[in-house]
């Protein structure tokens, strides 16, 4: 019975780690669709978003079943409760990748981004994908050092997000209000995506130590 129970807990963590892989792939495709005006990639992200929703639903169902049938305590209880919250964070990451893809589809065949900001969004995409993949590894390994690294890694995304405002406020911006709105919203999507990845890592710290390493504000 105990082995079966432990397998259930491990399966719960594995499902969340798989979700991280799914949302990393979604952001990678969404970023390419944005940069390359690739409608097919945007459509793939949009149609595949349901997979993340289904994994979240399965994870929550398993977590609530464990609460009801096993009455977990201590670390086991923290695992289950953190899984419920973490599934929500990861699903939100998928939703944000979806928003990026929807922006690319909405403007197609016209580009969403002016050429001079494309390198910044390429980097935001790279950072976001790396954060999601690292969050998945943190879930699998409960590596506190790697969890702490996500906080530092997120600084790069914050710097890129702030830089977008410098670009938009520059007197040489000649692309009009609509492009400025698109850039502002898209940069925010990437920044929030990264914040949710950090929130997932913080919940793993809570699982291991019983203490949340700072407020989760996302």
CSV table of C-alpha atoms in Angstrom, one decimal:
chain,number,residue,atom,x,y,z
A,1,UNK,CA,0.0,0.0,0.0
A,2,UNK,CA,2.8,2.4,0.9
A,3,UNK,CA,4.6,1.7,-2.4
A,4,UNK,CA,1.4,2.4,-4.3
A,5,UNK,CA,0.9,5.6,-2.4
A,6,UNK,CA,4.4,6.7,-3.2
A,7,UNK,CA,3.9,5.9,-6.8
A,8,UNK,CA,0.9,8.1,-6.8
A,9,UNK,CA,2.9,11.0,-5.4
A,10,UNK,CA,5.7,10.4,-7.9
A,11,UNK,CA,3.2,10.3,-10.7
A,12,UNK,CA,1.7,13.6,-9.6
A,13,UNK,CA,5.1,15.3,-9.8
A,14,UNK,CA,5.9,13.6,-13.1
A,15,UNK,CA,2.7,15.0,-14.6
A,16,UNK,CA,3.6,18.5,-13.5
A,17,UNK,CA,7.1,18.1,-15.0
A,18,UNK,CA,5.5,16.9,-18.2
A,19,UNK,CA,3.3,20.0,-18.2
A,20,UNK,CA,6.5,22.2,-18.0
A,21,UNK,CA,7.8,20.4,-21.1
A,22,UNK,CA,4.5,21.1,-22.9
A,23,UNK,CA,4.5,24.8,-22.1
A,24,UNK,CA,8.2,25.2,-23.0
A,25,UNK,CA,7.4,23.7,-26.4
A,26,UNK,CA,4.4,26.0,-26.8
A,27,UNK,CA,6.4,29.1,-26.0
A,28,UNK,CA,9.2,28.0,-28.4
A,29,UNK,CA,6.7,27.5,-31.2
A,30,UNK,CA,4.8,30.7,-30.4
A,31,UNK,CA,8.0,32.8,-30.4
A,32,UNK,CA,9.0,31.4,-33.8
A,33,UNK,CA,5.5,32.1,-35.1
A,34,UNK,CA,5.8,35.7,-33.9
A,35,UNK,CA,9.3,36.2,-35.4
A,36,UNK,CA,8.7,34.5,-38.7
A,37,UNK,CA,5.0,35.3,-39.3
A,38,UNK,CA,4.4,31.6,-39.4
A,39,UNK,CA,0.7,31.0,-39.3
A,40,UNK,CA,1.0,27.2,-39.1
A,41,UNK,CA,3.1,27.3,-36.0
A,42,UNK,CA,0.6,29.7,-34.4
A,43,UNK,CA,-2.2,27.4,-35.2
A,44,UNK,CA,-0.4,24.4,-33.7
A,45,UNK,CA,0.1,26.3,-30.4
A,46,UNK,CA,-3.5,27.3,-30.3
A,47,UNK,CA,-4.9,23.8,-31.1
A,48,UNK,CA,-2.4,22.0,-28.7
A,49,UNK,CA,-3.2,24.2,-25.7
A,50,UNK,CA,-6.0,21.8,-24.7
A,51,UNK,CA,-3.3,19.2,-23.9
A,52,UNK,CA,-2.0,21.3,-21.1
A,53,UNK,CA,-5.5,21.9,-19.8
A,54,UNK,CA,-6.1,18.1,-19.8
A,55,UNK,CA,-2.9,17.4,-17.9
A,56,UNK,CA,-3.9,20.0,-15.3
A,57,UNK,CA,-7.3,18.5,-14.9
A,58,UNK,CA,-5.8,15.0,-14.5
A,59,UNK,CA,-3.2,16.3,-11.9
A,60,UNK,CA,-5.9,18.1,-9.9
A,61,UNK,CA,-8.1,15.0,-9.9
A,62,UNK,CA,-5.3,12.9,-8.7
A,63,UNK,CA,-4.3,15.4,-6.0
A,64,UNK,CA,-7.9,15.7,-4.7
A,65,UNK,CA,-8.2,11.9,-4.6
A,66,UNK,CA,-5.0,11.6,-2.6
A,67,UNK,CA,-6.3,14.2,-0.1
A,68,UNK,CA,-9.6,12.3,0.2
A,69,UNK,CA,-8.3,8.8,0.4
A,70,UNK,CA,-4.9,9.1,1.9
A,71,UNK,CA,-5.2,12.1,4.3
A,72,UNK,CA,-1.5,13.0,3.7
A,73,UNK,CA,0.5,14.9,6.3
A,74,UNK,CA,3.8,16.8,6.6
A,75,UNK,CA,5.8,16.6,3.4
A,76,UNK,CA,3.3,14.5,1.6
A,77,UNK,CA,0.6,17.1,2.3
A,78,UNK,CA,2.8,19.8,1.0
A,79,UNK,CA,3.4,17.8,-2.2
A,80,UNK,CA,-0.3,17.5,-2.9
A,81,UNK,CA,-1.2,21.1,-2.0
A,82,UNK,CA,1.8,22.4,-4.0
A,83,UNK,CA,0.8,20.3,-7.0
A,84,UNK,CA,-2.6,21.8,-7.1
A,85,UNK,CA,-1.2,25.3,-7.0
A,86,UNK,CA,1.7,24.4,-9.4
A,87,UNK,CA,-0.7,23.0,-11.9
A,88,UNK,CA,-2.4,26.3,-12.1
A,89,UNK,CA,0.8,28.2,-12.5
A,90,UNK,CA,1.9,25.9,-15.4
A,91,UNK,CA,-1.4,26.1,-17.1
A,92,UNK,CA,-1.2,29.8,-17.0
A,93,UNK,CA,2.2,29.6,-18.7
A,94,UNK,CA,0.5,27.7,-21.5
A,95,UNK,CA,-2.2,30.3,-21.7
A,96,UNK,CA,0.5,33.0,-22.1
A,97,UNK,CA,2.2,31.1,-24.9
A,98,UNK,CA,-1.3,30.8,-26.4
A,99,UNK,CA,-1.7,34.6,-26.3
A,100,UNK,CA,1.6,35.1,-28.1
A,101,UNK,CA,0.5,32.7,-30.8
A,102,UNK,CA,-2.9,34.4,-31.1
A,103,UNK,CA,-1.2,37.7,-31.6
A,104,UNK,CA,0.8,36.3,-34.5
A,105,UNK,CA,-2.3,34.8,-36.0
A,106,UNK,CA,-4.3,38.0,-35.6
A,107,UNK,CA,-1.8,40.1,-37.5
A,108,UNK,CA,-0.9,37.5,-40.2
A,109,UNK,CA,0.3,38.0,-42.9
A,110,UNK,CA,1.6,41.2,-41.5
A,111,UNK,CA,4.4,41.0,-38.9
A,112,UNK,CA,3.5,41.8,-35.3
A,113,UNK,CA,7.0,43.1,-34.4
A,114,UNK,CA,9.1,45.8,-35.9
A,115,UNK,CA,12.5,44.5,-37.0
A,116,UNK,CA,14.5,46.4,-34.3
A,117,UNK,CA,12.6,44.6,-31.4
A,118,UNK,CA,12.7,41.1,-32.8
A,119,UNK,CA,16.1,40.2,-31.3
A,120,UNK,CA,14.8,41.1,-27.8
A,121,UNK,CA,11.7,38.9,-28.3
A,122,UNK,CA,13.9,36.1,-29.6
A,123,UNK,CA,15.9,36.3,-26.3
A,124,UNK,CA,12.8,36.5,-24.2
A,125,UNK,CA,11.5,33.4,-25.9
A,126,UNK,CA,14.9,31.6,-25.2
A,127,UNK,CA,14.9,32.7,-21.6
A,128,UNK,CA,11.2,31.7,-21.1
A,129,UNK,CA,11.7,28.2,-22.6
A,130,UNK,CA,14.8,27.6,-20.4
A,131,UNK,CA,13.0,28.7,-17.3
A,132,UNK,CA,10.1,26.3,-18.0
A,133,UNK,CA,12.4,23.4,-18.7
A,134,UNK,CA,14.4,24.1,-15.5
A,135,UNK,CA,11.2,24.3,-13.5
A,136,UNK,CA,10.3,20.8,-14.8
A,137,UNK,CA,13.7,19.5,-13.6
A,138,UNK,CA,13.2,21.1,-10.2
A,139,UNK,CA,9.9,19.3,-9.9
A,140,UNK,CA,11.5,16.0,-10.7
A,141,UNK,CA,14.6,16.4,-8.6
A,142,UNK,CA,13.6,18.8,-5.8
A,143,UNK,CA,17.0,20.4,-6.3
A,144,UNK,CA,16.9,23.5,-4.1
A,145,UNK,CA,20.0,25.0,-5.7
A,146,UNK,CA,18.4,24.8,-9.2
A,147,UNK,CA,15.2,26.3,-7.7
A,148,UNK,CA,17.2,29.3,-6.4
A,149,UNK,CA,18.8,29.7,-9.8
A,150,UNK,CA,15.4,30.3,-11.4
A,151,UNK,CA,15.1,33.5,-9.3
A,152,UNK,CA,18.4,34.7,-10.8
A,153,UNK,CA,17.5,33.5,-14.3
A,154,UNK,CA,14.3,35.4,-14.2
A,155,UNK,CA,16.3,38.7,-13.7
A,156,UNK,CA,17.2,38.4,-17.4
A,157,UNK,CA,13.6,38.4,-18.4
A,158,UNK,CA,12.8,41.3,-16.1
A,159,UNK,CA,15.7,43.3,-17.7
A,160,UNK,CA,14.4,42.6,-21.2
A,161,UNK,CA,10.8,43.6,-20.2
A,162,UNK,CA,12.0,46.9,-18.7
A,163,UNK,CA,14.1,47.6,-21.8
A,164,UNK,CA,11.0,47.4,-24.0
A,165,UNK,CA,9.7,50.5,-22.3
A,166,UNK,CA,13.0,52.3,-23.1
A,167,UNK,CA,12.5,51.3,-26.8
A,168,UNK,CA,8.9,52.4,-26.9
A,169,UNK,CA,9.6,55.8,-25.2
A,170,UNK,CA,12.5,56.6,-27.6
A,171,UNK,CA,11.8,59.5,-29.9
A,172,UNK,CA,12.9,57.5,-32.8
A,173,UNK,CA,9.9,55.1,-32.5
A,174,UNK,CA,8.1,55.4,-35.8
A,175,UNK,CA,5.8,52.4,-35.8
A,176,UNK,CA,2.7,54.0,-34.3
A,177,UNK,CA,0.4,53.3,-31.4
A,178,UNK,CA,-0.9,49.9,-32.6
A,179,UNK,CA,2.6,48.4,-32.8
A,180,UNK,CA,3.5,49.9,-29.4
A,181,UNK,CA,0.4,48.3,-27.8
A,182,UNK,CA,1.3,44.9,-29.4
A,183,UNK,CA,4.9,45.1,-28.1
A,184,UNK,CA,3.8,46.2,-24.7
A,185,UNK,CA,1.3,43.3,-24.3
A,186,UNK,CA,3.7,40.7,-25.7
A,187,UNK,CA,6.5,41.7,-23.5
A,188,UNK,CA,4.2,41.5,-20.5
A,189,UNK,CA,3.1,37.9,-21.6
A,190,UNK,CA,6.7,36.8,-21.6
A,191,UNK,CA,7.5,38.5,-18.2
A,192,UNK,CA,4.4,36.8,-16.6
A,193,UNK,CA,5.3,33.5,-18.1
A,194,UNK,CA,8.7,33.7,-16.4
A,195,UNK,CA,7.1,34.7,-13.1
A,196,UNK,CA,4.9,31.6,-13.1
A,197,UNK,CA,8.0,29.4,-13.7
A,198,UNK,CA,9.6,31.0,-10.6
A,199,UNK,CA,6.4,30.5,-8.6
A,200,UNK,CA,6.6,26.7,-9.5
A,201,UNK,CA,10.2,26.6,-8.2
A,202,UNK,CA,9.2,28.4,-5.0
A,203,UNK,CA,6.5,25.8,-4.3
A,204,UNK,CA,9.1,23.0,-4.6
A,205,UNK,CA,11.2,24.9,-2.0
A,206,UNK,CA,8.1,24.8,0.2
A,207,UNK,CA,7.7,21.1,-0.4
A,208,UNK,CA,11.2,20.4,0.8
A,209,UNK,CA,11.7,22.9,3.6
A,210,UNK,CA,8.1,23.7,4.7
A,211,UNK,CA,8.8,27.4,4.1
A,212,UNK,CA,7.9,29.5,1.1
A,213,UNK,CA,10.9,31.6,0.0
A,214,UNK,CA,9.0,34.9,-0.5
A,215,UNK,CA,5.6,35.9,-1.6
A,216,UNK,CA,4.1,34.4,-4.8
A,217,UNK,CA,2.5,37.3,-6.5
A,218,UNK,CA,1.5,35.8,-9.8
